[in-house]
XYZ file of C-alpha atoms in Angstrom:
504
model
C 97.490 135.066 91.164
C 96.687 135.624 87.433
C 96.437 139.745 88.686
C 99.222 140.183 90.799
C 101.969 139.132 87.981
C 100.096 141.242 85.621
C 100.711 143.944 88.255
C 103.991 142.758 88.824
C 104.834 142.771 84.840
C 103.431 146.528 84.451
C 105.634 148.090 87.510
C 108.693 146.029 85.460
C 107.521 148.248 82.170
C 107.282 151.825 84.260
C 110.479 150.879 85.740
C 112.161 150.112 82.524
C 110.575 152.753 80.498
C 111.577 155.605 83.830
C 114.898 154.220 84.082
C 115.877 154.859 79.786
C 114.347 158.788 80.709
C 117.395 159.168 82.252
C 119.365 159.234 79.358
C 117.292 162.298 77.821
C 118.754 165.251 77.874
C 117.729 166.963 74.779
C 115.319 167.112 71.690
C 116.635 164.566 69.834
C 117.206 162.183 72.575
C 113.078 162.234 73.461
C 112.361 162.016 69.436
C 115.079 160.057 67.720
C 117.020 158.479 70.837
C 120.055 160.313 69.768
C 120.408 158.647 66.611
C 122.240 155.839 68.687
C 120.237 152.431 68.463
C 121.775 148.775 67.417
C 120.147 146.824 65.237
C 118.583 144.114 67.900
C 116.756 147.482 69.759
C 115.840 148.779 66.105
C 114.609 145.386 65.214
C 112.701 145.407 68.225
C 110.610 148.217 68.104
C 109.821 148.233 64.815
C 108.565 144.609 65.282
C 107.072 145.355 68.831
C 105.263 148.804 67.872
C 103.809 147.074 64.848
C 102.438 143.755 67.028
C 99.794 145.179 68.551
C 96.244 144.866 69.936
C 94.744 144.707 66.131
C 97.380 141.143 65.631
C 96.384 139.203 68.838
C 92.728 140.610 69.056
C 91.609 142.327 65.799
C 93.433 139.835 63.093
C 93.004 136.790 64.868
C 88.723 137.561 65.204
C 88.378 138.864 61.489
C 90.164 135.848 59.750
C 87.882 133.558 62.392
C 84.795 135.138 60.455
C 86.561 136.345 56.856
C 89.649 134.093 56.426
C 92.796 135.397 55.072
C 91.172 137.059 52.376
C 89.746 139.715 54.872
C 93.031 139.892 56.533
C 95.314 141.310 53.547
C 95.308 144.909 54.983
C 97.405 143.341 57.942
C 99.548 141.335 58.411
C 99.997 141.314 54.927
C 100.139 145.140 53.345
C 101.363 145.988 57.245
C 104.355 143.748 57.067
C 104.727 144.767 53.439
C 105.383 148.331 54.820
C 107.828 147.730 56.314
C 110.008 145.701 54.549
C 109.532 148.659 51.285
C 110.610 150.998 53.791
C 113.716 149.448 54.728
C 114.229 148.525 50.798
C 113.559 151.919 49.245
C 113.096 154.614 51.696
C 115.409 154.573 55.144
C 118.476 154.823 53.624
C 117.327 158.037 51.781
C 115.511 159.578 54.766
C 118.167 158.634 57.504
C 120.605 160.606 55.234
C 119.022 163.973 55.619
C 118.825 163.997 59.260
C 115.536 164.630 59.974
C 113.622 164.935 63.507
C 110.166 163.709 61.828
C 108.948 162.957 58.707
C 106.853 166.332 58.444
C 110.284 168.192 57.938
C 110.923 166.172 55.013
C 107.887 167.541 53.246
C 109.238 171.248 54.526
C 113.018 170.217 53.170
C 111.452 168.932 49.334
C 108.473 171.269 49.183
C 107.877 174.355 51.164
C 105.826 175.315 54.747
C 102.457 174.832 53.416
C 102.414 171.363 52.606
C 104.683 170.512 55.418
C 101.889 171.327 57.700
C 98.807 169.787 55.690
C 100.732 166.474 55.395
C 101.473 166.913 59.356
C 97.846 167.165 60.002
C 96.938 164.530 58.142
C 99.857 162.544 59.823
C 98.607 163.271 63.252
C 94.941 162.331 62.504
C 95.536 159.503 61.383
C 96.879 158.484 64.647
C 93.707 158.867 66.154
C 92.115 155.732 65.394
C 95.433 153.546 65.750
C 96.232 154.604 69.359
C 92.455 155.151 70.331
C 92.489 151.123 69.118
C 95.366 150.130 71.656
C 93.648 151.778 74.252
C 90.004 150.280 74.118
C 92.316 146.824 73.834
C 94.038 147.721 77.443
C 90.200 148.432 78.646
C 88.948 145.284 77.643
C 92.408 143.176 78.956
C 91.939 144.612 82.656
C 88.159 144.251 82.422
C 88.628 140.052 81.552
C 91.258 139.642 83.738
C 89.801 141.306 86.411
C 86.520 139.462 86.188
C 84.457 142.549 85.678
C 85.350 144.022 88.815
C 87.226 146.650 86.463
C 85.131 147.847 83.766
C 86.002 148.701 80.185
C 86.062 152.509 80.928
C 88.489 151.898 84.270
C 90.973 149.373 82.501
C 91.182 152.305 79.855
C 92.055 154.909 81.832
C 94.187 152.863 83.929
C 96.603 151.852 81.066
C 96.551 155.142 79.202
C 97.878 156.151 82.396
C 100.344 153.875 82.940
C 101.283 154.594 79.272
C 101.760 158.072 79.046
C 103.594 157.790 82.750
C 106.575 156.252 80.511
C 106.359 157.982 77.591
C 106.010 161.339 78.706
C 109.370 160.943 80.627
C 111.418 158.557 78.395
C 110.071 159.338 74.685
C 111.926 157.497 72.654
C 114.341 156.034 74.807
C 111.487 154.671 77.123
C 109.704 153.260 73.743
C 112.789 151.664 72.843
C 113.702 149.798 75.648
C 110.298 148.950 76.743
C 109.718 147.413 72.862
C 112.872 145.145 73.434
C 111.802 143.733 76.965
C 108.368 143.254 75.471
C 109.140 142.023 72.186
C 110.873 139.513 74.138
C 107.912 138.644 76.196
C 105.751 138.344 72.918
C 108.158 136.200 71.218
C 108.397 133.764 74.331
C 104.510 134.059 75.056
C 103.132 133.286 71.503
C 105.399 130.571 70.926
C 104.607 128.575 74.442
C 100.755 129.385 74.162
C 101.133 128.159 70.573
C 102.541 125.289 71.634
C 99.883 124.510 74.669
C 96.997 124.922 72.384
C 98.036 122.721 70.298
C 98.032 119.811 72.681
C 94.686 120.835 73.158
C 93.660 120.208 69.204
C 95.930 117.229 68.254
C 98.270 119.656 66.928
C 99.213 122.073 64.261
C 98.170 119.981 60.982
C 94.438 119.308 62.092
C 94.099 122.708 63.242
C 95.066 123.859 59.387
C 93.248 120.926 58.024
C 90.072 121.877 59.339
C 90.729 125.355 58.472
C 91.442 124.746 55.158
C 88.409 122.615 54.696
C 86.245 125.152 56.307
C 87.606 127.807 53.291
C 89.754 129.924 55.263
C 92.736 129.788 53.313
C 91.081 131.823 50.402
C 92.925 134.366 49.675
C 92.766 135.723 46.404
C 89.437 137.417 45.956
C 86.622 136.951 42.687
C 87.696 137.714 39.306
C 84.904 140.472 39.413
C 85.416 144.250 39.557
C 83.981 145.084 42.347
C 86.208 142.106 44.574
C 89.663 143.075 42.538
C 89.257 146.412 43.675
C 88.056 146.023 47.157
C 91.100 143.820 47.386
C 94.025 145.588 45.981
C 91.858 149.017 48.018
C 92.671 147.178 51.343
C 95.969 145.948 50.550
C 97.519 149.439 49.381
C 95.843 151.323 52.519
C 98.388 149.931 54.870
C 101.279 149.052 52.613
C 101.583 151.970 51.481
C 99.094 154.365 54.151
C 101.308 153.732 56.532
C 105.052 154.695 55.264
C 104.726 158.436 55.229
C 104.203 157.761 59.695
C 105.844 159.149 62.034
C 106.370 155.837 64.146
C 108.251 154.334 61.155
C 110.306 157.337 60.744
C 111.158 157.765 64.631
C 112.506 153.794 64.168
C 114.422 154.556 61.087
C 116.204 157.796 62.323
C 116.865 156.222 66.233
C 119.287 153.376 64.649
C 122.842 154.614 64.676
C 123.738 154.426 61.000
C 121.745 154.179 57.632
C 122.826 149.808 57.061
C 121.249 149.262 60.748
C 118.061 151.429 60.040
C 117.249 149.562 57.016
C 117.967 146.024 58.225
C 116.124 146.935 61.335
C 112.609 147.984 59.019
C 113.639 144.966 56.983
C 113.976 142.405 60.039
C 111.040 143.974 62.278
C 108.752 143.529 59.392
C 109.534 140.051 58.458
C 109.545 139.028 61.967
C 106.438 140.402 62.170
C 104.809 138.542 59.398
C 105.784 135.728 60.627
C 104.426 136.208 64.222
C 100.983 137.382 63.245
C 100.111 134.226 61.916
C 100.159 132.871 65.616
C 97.075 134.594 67.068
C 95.466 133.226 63.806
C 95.887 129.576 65.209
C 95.057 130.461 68.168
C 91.673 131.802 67.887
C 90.687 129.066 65.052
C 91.796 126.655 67.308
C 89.607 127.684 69.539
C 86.754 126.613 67.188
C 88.006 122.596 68.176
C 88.633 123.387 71.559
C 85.305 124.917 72.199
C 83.072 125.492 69.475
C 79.802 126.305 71.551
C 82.030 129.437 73.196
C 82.879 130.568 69.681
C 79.492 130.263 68.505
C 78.058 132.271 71.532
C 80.397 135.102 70.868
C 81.504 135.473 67.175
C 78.660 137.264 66.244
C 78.573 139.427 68.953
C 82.086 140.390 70.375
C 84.478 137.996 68.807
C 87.485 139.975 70.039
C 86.928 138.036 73.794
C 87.213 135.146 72.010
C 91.425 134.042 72.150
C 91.259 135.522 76.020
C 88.425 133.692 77.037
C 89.750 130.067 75.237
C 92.690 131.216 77.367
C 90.919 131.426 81.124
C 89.333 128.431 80.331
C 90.940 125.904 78.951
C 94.729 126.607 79.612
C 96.821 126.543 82.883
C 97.898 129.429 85.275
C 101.607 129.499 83.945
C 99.815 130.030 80.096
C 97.701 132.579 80.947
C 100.119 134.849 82.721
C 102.448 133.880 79.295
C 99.708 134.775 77.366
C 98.357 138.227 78.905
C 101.908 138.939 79.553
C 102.380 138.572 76.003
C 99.099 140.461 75.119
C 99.805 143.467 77.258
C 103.005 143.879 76.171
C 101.590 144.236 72.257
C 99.230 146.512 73.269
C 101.825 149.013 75.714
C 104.600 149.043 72.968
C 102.344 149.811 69.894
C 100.546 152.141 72.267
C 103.267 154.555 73.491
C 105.352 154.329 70.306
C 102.236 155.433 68.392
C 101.091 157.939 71.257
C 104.860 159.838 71.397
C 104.534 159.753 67.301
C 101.967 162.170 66.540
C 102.897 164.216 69.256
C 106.524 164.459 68.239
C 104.923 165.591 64.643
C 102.373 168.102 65.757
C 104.632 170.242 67.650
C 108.081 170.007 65.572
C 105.253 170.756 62.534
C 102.337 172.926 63.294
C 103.407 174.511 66.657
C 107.177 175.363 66.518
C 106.224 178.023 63.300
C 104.165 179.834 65.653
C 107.114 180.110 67.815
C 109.814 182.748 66.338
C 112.631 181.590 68.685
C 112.527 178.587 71.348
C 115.042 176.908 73.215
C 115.866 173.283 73.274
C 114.520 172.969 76.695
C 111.269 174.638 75.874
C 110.840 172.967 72.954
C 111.168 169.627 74.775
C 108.418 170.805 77.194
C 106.283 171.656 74.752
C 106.452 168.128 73.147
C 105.744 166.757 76.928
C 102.947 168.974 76.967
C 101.156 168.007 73.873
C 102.012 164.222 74.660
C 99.586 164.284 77.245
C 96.946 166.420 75.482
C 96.786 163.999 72.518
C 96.921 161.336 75.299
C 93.588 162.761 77.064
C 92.175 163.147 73.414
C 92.875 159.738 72.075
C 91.526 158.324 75.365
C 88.529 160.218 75.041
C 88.160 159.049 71.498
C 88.458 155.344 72.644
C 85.622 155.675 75.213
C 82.999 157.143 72.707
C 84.300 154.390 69.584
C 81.808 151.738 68.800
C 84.389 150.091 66.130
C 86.343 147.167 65.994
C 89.299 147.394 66.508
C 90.791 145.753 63.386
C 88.526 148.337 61.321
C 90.288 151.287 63.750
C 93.360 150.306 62.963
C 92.755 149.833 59.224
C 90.980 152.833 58.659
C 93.883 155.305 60.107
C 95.671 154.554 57.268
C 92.983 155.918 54.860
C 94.090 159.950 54.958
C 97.650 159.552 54.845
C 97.593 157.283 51.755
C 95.263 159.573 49.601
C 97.448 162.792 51.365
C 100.965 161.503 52.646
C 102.327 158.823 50.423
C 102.622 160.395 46.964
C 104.807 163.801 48.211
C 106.715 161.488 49.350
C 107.293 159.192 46.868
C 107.812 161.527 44.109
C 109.927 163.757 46.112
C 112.548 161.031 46.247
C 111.911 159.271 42.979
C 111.210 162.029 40.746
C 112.843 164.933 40.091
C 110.289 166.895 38.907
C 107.980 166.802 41.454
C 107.644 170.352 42.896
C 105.038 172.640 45.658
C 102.586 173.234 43.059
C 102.569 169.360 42.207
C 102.572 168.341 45.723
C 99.891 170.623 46.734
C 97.718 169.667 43.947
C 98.376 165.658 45.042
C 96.927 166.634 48.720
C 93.621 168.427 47.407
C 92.703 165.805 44.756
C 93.664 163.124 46.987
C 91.577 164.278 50.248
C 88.692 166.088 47.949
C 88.295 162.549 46.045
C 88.452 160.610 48.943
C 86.052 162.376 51.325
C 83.774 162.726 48.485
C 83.406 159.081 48.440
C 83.331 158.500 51.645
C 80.510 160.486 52.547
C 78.239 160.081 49.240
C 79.269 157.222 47.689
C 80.795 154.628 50.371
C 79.723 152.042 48.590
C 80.399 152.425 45.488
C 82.647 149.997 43.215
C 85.783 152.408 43.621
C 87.271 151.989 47.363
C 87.046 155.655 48.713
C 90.616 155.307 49.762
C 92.180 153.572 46.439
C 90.382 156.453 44.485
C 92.105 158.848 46.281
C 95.575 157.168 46.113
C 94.886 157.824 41.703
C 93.507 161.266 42.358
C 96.572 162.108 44.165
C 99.005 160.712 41.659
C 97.566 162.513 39.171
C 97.483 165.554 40.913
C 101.242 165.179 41.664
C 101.827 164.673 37.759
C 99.872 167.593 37.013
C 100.412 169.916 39.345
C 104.118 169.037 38.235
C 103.996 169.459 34.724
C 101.853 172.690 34.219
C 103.681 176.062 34.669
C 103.703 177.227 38.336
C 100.477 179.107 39.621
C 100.700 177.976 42.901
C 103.098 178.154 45.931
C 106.646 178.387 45.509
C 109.468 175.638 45.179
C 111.999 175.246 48.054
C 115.349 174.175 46.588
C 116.404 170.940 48.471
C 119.628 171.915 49.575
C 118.555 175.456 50.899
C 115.711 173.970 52.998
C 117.918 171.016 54.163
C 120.758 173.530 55.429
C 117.978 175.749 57.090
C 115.627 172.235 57.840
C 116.322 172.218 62.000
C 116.458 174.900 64.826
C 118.838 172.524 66.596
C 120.492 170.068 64.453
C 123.323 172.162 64.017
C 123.833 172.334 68.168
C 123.042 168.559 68.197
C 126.095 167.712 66.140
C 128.638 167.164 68.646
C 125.836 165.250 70.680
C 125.486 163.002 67.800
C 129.608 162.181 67.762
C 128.909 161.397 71.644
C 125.282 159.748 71.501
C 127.717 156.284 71.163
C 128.538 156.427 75.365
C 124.737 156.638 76.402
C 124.693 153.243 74.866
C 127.268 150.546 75.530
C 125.419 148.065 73.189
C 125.656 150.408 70.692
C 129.290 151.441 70.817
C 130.103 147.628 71.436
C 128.444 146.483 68.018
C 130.240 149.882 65.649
């Protein structure tokens, strides 16, 4: 029973996500969903795409072993993201009209490091999708008994992924992250509520968690902790706001007010909500403490589904893995279209002297299933959890991504030469590190975040020797192939969505 209304559930997400394709017609329909999104859908995906497998799975299983001290990277620098983006960088971006956030390096700084920040955009999506994936794997495998194995459950829901997102793009993302955000809401607030008749409720789960020392946060006044600490925090607070899946939310909401309250609200709503698998998988350590012992060592992500199959009713477990798929799917094809969106409006379209809108949306199509086949690929051959996946994607785009950005808005004189010099200290420092000195007192990653701030202040300040400025408005006027065609779309995009019109 348990498998048919997960079947039933998935041919409810291809038909939603098939049935929004039919309001593409163009480029920025499939990227940006015409610029036409309310603030509920807005709020939605942002929340949805963020709650994925690493929140029910991957943060639940690390603070079971670590406590909330080894869970600051997310929820808390995630959530953080989100809400700074809303505060102090949508209502800038949405402004300039932008189809990703690679033309906004192009539009401040020049070709160059429009497509060196795009690389390091797209590779960073590796691990994050590749994570959502080996979580869809292991879902069909459980709930299938083992009569699907890790490898089929993985290619059947990157399938069943890229079916949607290949046809809808961001329309398909959009209203597939509002059905399933509802479905997550509804599912971790019942389970919440059945596992907690199964412990004596909320307060002794806590109290035993607080005397078992889970509740430290705040790591040991000693170098080498401080840094470790602040190293995780900043590689998803601020990693992850120079991404493309951020940027696709803020520029689908239909004016600059709903595209910041919609970062604002997602990411609030999802702080909130990620503290739920985190009961859930401590409870587990009342409910059944000889399961949790058998598998935290060894594969402590099974953990919150198996306390599920066994000690919670039929209706709960399809709430539960209706819930659980539905994190996975939306954080999966919003972070699958992403990167593919990035690589060909960035990297590909210059090799391209003249393309049509309907060419250039094949090509997008195109490399949406490429990077599909890669990432699924990836996911097969990972031996990583998937908390440390997710984590680690962040890594290149903070030490490459985040100060361009932040100095191109806040800083006037921030040029190319500065910009290029914050991408080569940042990624030289950083890989450096990595590969000689991984453990050394200085966080690869927050070492790179300094190198690259300095090389942004230098590379600023000394007389230009390398690359040439792009005055902002010259590169804004000449920023898109088709924004100029997609005006009049834009007036219109208002009547593909009656929600929308409704709520201006």
């Amino acid at each position: 029973m348990l498998i048919w209304f997960v079947v039933l559930y998935l041919m409810v997400s291809i038909g939603i996500g098939l049935y929004a394709a039919t309001r593409v017609h163009n480029t920025k329909d499939y990227a940006v969903a015409g610029r036409s999104l309310p603030l509920y859908i807005v709020t939605a995906t942002v929340f949805a795409t963020w709650f994925g497998s690493e929140t029910v799975l991957g943060i639940s299983s690390t603070f079971l072993k670590e406590g909330l001290g080894g869970v600051v990277a997310d929820p808390f620098g995630a959530s953080l993201c989100l809400i700074l983006v809303g505060l102090f960088f949508a209502r800038k971006l949405y402004r300039m009209n932008l189809l990703t956030i690679g033309d906004y390096y192009r539009a401040r700084y020049n070709r160059t490091v429009e497509v060196l920040t795009s690389l390091c955009i797209v590779a960073s999506y590796l691990g994050w999708v590749s994570a959502q994936i080996i979580a869809l794997g292991l879902v069909f495998s459980i709930l299938s008994q083992g009569g699907i194995s890790p490898t089929e459950g993985m290619l059947i829901g990157a399938s069943i992924v890229l079916l949607y997102t290949l046809f809808g793009g961001m329309w398909s993302v959009a209203f597939t992250d509002f059905f399933q955000m509802i479905l997550i809401v509804l599912g971790m607030l019942y389970i919440g509520y059945v596992i907690s008749g199964l412990t004596g409720g909320v307060g002794a789960v806590v109290k035993h968690a607080a005397d078992a020392g889970k509740f430290e946060f705040w790591p040991k006044l000693n170098a080498r902790d401080v840094l470790a600490f602040i190293g995780a925090w900043v590689t998803m607070m601020f990693g992850s706001i120079p991404q493309q899946d951020v940027f696709q939310r803020v520029m689908s909401a239909h004016d600059e007010d709903t595209a910041v309250r919609g970062a604002v609200g997602g990411g609030s709503l999802y702080f909130l909500f990620a503290f739920i698998p985190m009961f859930l998988a401590y409870s587990a350590t009342l409910v059944d403490p000889a399961m949790v012992k058998g598998l935290i060592d060894t594969d402590p992500q099974h953990i919150l589904p198996t306390l599920i199959l066994n000690h919670t009713p039929l209706f709960a477990q399809v709430m539960f893995f209706g819930a659980l798929l539905s994190a996975i799917m939306s954080t999966a094809s919003g972070t699958l279209l992403a990167p593919s969106v990035t690589f060909t409006e960035n990297v590909l379209k210059g090799m391209f002297k003249e393309m049509s809108d309907r060419h250039f949306l094949l090509l997008i199509r195109v490399v949406v299933v490429c990077f599909a086949v890669i990432v699924t690929l990836f996911a097969l051959n990972s031996k990583g959890s998937i908390y440390a996946m997710v984590e680690n994607a962040y890594k290149v785009t903070l030490v490459a991504a985040f100060i361009p950005l932040v100095a191109g808005l806040y800083w006037k004189r921030a040029n190319t030469q500065g910009a290029l010099f914050a991408i080569g200290f940042g990624l030289t420092s950083w890989l450096l590190l990595e590969f000689f000195q991984p453990d050394s007192i200085w966080p690869p990653q927050l070492a790179g975040l300094l190198m690259s701030a300095a090389g942004m202040v230098i590379g600023s300040l000394l007389p230009h020797f390398v690359g040439r400025p792009t005055p902002l408005p010259t590169a804004h006027a000449e920023l898109h192939h088709h924004a100029a065609a997609q005006t009049e779309h834009v007036a219109e995009a208002p009547h593909h969505h009656p929600s929308a019109h409704n709520e201006r």
